PDB file of C-alpha atoms in Angstrom:
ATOM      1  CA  UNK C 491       0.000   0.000   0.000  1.00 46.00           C
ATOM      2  CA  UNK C 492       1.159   3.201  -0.937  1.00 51.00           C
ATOM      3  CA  UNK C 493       1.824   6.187   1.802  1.00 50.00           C
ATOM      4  CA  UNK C 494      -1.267   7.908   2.489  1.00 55.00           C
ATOM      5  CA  UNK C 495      -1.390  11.036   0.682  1.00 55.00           C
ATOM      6  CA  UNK C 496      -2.235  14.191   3.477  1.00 49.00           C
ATOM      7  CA  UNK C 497      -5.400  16.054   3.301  1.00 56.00           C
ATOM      8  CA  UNK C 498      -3.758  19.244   4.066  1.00 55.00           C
ATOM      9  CA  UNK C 499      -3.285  20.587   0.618  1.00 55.00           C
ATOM     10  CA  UNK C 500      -0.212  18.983  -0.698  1.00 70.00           C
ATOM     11  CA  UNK C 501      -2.200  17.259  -2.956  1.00 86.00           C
ATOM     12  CA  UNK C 502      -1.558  19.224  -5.938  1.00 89.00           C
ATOM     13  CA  UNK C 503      -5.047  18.808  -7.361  1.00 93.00           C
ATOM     14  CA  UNK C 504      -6.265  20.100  -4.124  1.00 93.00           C
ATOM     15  CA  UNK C 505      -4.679  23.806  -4.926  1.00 89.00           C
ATOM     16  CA  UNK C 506      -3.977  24.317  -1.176  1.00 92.00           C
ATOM     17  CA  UNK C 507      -6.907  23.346  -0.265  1.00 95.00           C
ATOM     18  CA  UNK C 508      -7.642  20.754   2.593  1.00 96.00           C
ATOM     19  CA  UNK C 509      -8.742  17.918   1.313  1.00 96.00           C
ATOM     20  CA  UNK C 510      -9.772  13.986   2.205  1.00 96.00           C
ATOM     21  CA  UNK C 511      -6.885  12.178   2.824  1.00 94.00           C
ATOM     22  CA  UNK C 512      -6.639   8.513   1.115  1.00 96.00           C
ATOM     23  CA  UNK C 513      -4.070   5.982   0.438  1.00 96.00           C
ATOM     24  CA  UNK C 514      -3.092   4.696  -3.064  1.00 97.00           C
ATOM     25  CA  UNK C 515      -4.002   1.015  -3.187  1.00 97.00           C
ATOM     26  CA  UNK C 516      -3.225   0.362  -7.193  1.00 97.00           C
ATOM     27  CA  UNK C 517      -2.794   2.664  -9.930  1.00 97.00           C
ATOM     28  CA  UNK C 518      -2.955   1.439 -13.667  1.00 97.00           C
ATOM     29  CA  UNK C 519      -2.916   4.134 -16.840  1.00 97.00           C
ATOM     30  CA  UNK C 520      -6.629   3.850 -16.790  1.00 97.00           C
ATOM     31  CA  UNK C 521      -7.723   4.353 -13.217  1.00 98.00           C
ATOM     32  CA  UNK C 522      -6.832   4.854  -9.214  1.00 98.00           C
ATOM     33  CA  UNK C 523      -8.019   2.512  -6.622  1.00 98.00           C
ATOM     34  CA  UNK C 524      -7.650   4.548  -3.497  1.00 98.00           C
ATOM     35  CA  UNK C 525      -8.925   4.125   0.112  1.00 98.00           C
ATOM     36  CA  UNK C 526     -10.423   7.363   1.968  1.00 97.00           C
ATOM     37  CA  UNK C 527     -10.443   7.434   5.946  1.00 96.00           C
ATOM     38  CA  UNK C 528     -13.923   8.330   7.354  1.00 97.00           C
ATOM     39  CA  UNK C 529     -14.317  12.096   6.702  1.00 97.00           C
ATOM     40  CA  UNK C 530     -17.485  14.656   7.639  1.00 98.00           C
ATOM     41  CA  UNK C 531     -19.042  16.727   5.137  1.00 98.00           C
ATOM     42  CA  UNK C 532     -21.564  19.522   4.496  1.00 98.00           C
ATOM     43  CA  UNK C 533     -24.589  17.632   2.393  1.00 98.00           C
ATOM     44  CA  UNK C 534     -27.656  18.768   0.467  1.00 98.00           C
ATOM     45  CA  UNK C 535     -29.744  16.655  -1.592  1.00 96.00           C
ATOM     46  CA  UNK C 536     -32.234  17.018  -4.503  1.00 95.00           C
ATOM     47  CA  UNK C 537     -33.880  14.872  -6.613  1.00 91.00           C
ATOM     48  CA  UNK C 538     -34.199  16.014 -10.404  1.00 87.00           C
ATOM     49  CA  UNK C 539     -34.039  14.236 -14.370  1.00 81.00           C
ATOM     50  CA  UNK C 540     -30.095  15.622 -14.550  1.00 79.00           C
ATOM     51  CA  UNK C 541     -27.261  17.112 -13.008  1.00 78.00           C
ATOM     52  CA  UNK C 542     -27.571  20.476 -14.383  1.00 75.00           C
ATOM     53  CA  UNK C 543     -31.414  20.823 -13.092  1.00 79.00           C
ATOM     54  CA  UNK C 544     -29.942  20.916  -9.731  1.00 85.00           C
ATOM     55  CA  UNK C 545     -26.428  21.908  -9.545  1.00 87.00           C
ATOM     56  CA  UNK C 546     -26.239  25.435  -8.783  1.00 91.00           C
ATOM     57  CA  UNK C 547     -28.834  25.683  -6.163  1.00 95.00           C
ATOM     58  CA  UNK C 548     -27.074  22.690  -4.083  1.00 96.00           C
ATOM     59  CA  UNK C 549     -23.514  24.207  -4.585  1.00 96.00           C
ATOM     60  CA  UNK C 550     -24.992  27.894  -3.705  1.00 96.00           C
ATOM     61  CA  UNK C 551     -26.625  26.623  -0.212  1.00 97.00           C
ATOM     62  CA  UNK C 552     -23.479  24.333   1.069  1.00 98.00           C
ATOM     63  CA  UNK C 553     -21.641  28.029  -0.078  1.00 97.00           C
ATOM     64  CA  UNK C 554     -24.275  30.150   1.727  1.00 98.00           C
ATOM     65  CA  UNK C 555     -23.247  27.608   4.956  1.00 98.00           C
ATOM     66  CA  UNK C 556     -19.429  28.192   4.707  1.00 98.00           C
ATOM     67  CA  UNK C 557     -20.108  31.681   4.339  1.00 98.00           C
ATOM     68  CA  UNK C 558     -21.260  32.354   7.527  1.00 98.00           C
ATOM     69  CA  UNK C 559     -25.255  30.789   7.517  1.00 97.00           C
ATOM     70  CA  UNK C 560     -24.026  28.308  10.373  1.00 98.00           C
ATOM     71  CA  UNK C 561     -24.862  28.090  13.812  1.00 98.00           C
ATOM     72  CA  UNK C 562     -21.589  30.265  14.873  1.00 98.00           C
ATOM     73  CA  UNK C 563     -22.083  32.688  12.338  1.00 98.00           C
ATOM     74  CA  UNK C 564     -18.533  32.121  10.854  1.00 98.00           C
ATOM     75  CA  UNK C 565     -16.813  31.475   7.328  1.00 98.00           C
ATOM     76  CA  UNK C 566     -15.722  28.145   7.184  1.00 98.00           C
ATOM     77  CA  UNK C 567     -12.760  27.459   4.791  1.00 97.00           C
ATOM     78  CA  UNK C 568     -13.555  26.313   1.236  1.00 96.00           C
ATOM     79  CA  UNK C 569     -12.044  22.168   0.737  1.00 97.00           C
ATOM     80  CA  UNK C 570     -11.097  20.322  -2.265  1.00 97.00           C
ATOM     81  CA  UNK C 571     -13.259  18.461  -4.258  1.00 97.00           C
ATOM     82  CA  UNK C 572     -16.856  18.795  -4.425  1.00 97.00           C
ATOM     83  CA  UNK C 573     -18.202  15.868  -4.376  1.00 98.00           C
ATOM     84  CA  UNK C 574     -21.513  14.466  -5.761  1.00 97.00           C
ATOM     85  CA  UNK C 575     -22.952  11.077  -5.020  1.00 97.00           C
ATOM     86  CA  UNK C 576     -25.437  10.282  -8.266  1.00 95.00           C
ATOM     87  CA  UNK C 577     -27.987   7.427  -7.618  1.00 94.00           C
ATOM     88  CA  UNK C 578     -29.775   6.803 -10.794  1.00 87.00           C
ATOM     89  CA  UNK C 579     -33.394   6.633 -10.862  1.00 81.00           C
ATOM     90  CA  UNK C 580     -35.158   3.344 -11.486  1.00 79.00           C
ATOM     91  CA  UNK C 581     -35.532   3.657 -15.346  1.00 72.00           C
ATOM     92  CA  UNK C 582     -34.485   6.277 -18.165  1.00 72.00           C
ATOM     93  CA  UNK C 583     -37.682   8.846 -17.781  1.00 74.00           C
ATOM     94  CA  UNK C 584     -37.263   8.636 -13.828  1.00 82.00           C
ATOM     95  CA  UNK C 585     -35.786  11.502 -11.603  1.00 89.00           C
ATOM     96  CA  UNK C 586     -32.354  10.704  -9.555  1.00 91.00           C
ATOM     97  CA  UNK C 587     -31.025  11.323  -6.032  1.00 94.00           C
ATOM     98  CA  UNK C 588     -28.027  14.056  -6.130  1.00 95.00           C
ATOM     99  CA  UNK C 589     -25.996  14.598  -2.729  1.00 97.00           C
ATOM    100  CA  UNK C 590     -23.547  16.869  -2.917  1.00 97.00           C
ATOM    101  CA  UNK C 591     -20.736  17.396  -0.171  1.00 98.00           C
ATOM    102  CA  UNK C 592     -18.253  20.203   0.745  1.00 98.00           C
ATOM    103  CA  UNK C 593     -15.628  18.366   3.130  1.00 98.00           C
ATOM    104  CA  UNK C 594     -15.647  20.042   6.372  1.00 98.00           C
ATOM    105  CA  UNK C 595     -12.082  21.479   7.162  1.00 98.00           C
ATOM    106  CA  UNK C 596      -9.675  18.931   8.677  1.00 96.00           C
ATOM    107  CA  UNK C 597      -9.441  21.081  12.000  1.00 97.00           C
ATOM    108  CA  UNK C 598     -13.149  21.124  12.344  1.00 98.00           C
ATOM    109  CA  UNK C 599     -13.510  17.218  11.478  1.00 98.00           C
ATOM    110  CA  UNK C 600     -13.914  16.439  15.294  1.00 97.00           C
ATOM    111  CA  UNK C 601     -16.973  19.236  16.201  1.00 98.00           C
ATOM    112  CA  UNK C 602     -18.656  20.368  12.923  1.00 98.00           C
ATOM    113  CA  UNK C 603     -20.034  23.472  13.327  1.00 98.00           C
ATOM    114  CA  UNK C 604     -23.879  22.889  12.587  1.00 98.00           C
ATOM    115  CA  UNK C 605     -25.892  24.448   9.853  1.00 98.00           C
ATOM    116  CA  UNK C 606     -28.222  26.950   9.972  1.00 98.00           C
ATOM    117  CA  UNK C 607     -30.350  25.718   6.766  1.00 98.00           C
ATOM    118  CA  UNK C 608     -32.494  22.995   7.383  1.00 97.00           C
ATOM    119  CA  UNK C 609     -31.571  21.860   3.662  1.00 97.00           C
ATOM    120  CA  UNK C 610     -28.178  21.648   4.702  1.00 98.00           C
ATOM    121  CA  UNK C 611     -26.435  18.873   7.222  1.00 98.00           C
ATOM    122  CA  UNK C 612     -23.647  17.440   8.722  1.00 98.00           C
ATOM    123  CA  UNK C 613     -22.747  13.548   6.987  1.00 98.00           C
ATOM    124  CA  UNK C 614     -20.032  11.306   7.698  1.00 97.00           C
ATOM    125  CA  UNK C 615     -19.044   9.010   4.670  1.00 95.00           C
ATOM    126  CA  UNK C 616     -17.404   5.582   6.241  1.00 95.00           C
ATOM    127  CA  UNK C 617     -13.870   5.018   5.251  1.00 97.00           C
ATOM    128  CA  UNK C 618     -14.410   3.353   1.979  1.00 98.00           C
ATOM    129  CA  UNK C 619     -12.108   2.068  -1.255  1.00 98.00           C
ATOM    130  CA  UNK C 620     -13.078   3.646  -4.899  1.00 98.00           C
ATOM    131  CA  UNK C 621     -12.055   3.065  -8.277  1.00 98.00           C
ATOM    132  CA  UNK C 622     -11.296   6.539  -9.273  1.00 98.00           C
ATOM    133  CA  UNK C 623     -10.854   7.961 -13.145  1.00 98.00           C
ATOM    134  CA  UNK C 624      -9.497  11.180 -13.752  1.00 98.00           C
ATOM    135  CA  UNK C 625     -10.397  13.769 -16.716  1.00 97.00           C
ATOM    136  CA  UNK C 626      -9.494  17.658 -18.035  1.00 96.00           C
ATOM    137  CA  UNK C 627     -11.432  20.434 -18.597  1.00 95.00           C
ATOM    138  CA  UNK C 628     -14.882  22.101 -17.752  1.00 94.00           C
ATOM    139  CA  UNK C 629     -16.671  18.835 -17.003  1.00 94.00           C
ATOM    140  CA  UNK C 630     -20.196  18.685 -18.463  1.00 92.00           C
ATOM    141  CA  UNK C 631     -23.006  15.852 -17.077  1.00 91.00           C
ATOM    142  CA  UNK C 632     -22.359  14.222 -19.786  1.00 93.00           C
ATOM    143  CA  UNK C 633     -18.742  13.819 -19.541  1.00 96.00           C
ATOM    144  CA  UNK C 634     -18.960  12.589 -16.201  1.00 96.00           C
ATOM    145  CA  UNK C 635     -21.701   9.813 -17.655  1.00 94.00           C
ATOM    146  CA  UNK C 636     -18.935   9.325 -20.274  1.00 97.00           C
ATOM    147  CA  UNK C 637     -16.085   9.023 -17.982  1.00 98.00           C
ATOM    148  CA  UNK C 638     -17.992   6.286 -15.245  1.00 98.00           C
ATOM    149  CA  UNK C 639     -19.294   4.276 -18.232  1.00 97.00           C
ATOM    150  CA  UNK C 640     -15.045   3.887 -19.368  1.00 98.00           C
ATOM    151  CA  UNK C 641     -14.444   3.420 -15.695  1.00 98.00           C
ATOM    152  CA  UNK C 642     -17.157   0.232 -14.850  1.00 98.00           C
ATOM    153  CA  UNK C 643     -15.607  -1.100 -17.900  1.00 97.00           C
ATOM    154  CA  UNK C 644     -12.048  -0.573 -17.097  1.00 98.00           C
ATOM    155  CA  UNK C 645     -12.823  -2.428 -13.607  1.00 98.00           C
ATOM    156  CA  UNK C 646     -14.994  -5.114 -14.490  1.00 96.00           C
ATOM    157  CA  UNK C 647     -12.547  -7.922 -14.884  1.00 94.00           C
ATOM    158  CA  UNK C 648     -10.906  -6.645 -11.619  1.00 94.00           C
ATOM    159  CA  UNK C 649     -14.058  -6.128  -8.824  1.00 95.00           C
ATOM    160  CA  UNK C 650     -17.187  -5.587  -8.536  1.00 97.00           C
ATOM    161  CA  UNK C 651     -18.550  -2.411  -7.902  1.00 97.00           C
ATOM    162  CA  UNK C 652     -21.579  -0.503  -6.775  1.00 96.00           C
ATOM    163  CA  UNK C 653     -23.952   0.055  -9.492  1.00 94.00           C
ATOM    164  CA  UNK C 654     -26.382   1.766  -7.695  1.00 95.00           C
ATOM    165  CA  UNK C 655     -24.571   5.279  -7.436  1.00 97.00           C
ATOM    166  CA  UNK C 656     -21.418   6.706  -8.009  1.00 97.00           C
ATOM    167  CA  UNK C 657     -19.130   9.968  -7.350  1.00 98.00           C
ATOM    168  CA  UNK C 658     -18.107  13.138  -9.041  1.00 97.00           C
ATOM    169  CA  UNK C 659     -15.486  15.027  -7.985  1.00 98.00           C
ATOM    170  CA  UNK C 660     -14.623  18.761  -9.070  1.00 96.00           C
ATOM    171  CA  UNK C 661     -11.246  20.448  -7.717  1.00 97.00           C
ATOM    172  CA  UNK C 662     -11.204  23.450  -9.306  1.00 94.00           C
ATOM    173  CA  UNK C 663     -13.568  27.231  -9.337  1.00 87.00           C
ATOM    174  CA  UNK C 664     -15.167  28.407 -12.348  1.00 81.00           C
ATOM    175  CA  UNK C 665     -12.417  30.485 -12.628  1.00 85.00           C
ATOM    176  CA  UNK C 666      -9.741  27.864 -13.307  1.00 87.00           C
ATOM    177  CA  UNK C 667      -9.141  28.006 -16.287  1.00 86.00           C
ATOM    178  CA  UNK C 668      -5.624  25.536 -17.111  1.00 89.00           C
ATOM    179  CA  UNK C 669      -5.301  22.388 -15.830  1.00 89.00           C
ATOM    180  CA  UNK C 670      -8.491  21.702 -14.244  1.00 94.00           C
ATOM    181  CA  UNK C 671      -8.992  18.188 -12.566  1.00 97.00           C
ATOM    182  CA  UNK C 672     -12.263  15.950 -12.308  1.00 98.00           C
ATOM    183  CA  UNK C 673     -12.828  12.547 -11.097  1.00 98.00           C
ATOM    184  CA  UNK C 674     -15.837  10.096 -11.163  1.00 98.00           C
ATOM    185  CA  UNK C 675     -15.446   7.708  -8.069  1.00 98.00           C
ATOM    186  CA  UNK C 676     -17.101   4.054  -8.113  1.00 98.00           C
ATOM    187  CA  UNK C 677     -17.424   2.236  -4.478  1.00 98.00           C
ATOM    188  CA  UNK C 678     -15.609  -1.101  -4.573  1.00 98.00           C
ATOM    189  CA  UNK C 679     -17.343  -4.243  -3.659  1.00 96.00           C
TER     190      UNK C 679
END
């Protein structure tokens, strides 16, 4: 197993940013298989037909929360990536279940500061292993659709994973423009 890589902001994908801290299991050309510790997160959830029906108006209330809607009235520092769990609906005309998380800073991991928003809460995602794929650029729904169907395929011979769901991951502001860094993130069986 590789050395765990800290979730300080040495990760250069993380631009300084904290960030979850994992451990490199396997790496291939095609894909990371990395294990994340048990971390606590600012969620909201919506249920809509796609990504984009929804996006904004999670990403603007877990930013209204760091900026100071919280129950101490404080900014909370900005973390590296944004993630999104995706669980698809039950057939192709059918609605799915978005969560999206900003990581709560690693100095406030222990004692969250709670939200003010009823919309918004505290979550803890269990340390877990993912298959991870990395891609470039602005990252549009469908590229992350793209980008998990390469990834089940790339992994099938190796594990099974959870079909149920899966991750994105954005590391970068809207006003990145070079070198941005995505990831779609599929839950080892």
């Amino acid at each position: 197993m590789a050395a765990a890589v800290p979730g300080t902001g040495s990760d250069p994908k993380c631009h300084g940013l904290d960030c979850p801290t994992y451990s490199v299991l396997n790496k291939t050309n095609n894909y990371e298989l990395r294990r994340y510790g048990e971390t606590k997160w600012a969620t909201t959830n919506s249920t809509a037909m796609s990504r984009d029906d929804n996006n904004s108006q999670m990403f603007h209330l877990l930013f209204d929360y760091i900026s100071g809607q919280n129950a101490k009235g404080v900014k909370i520092p900005m973390t590296a990536p944004v993630v999104t769990k995706i669980a698809h609906g039950p057939g192709p005309t059918c609605e799915s279940e978005f969560t999206m998380h900003f990581m709560i800073p690693n100095d406030q991991q222990a004692d969250p500061i709670a939200p003010k928003d009823p919309r918004v809460y505290i979550s803890s995602i269990p340390s877990v292993d993912v298959f991870v794929r990395s891609f470039g650029g602005y990252a549009s729904e469908q590229d992350y659709i793209d980008n998990v169907m390469i990834l089940t395929q790339d992994v099938a011979s190796v594990s099974k994973v959870e079909d149920k769901y899966f991750y994105t991951a954005g590391y970068d502001g809207p006003y990145t423009f070079k070198d941005r860094h995505n990831e779609v993130w599929l839950v080892k069986m």
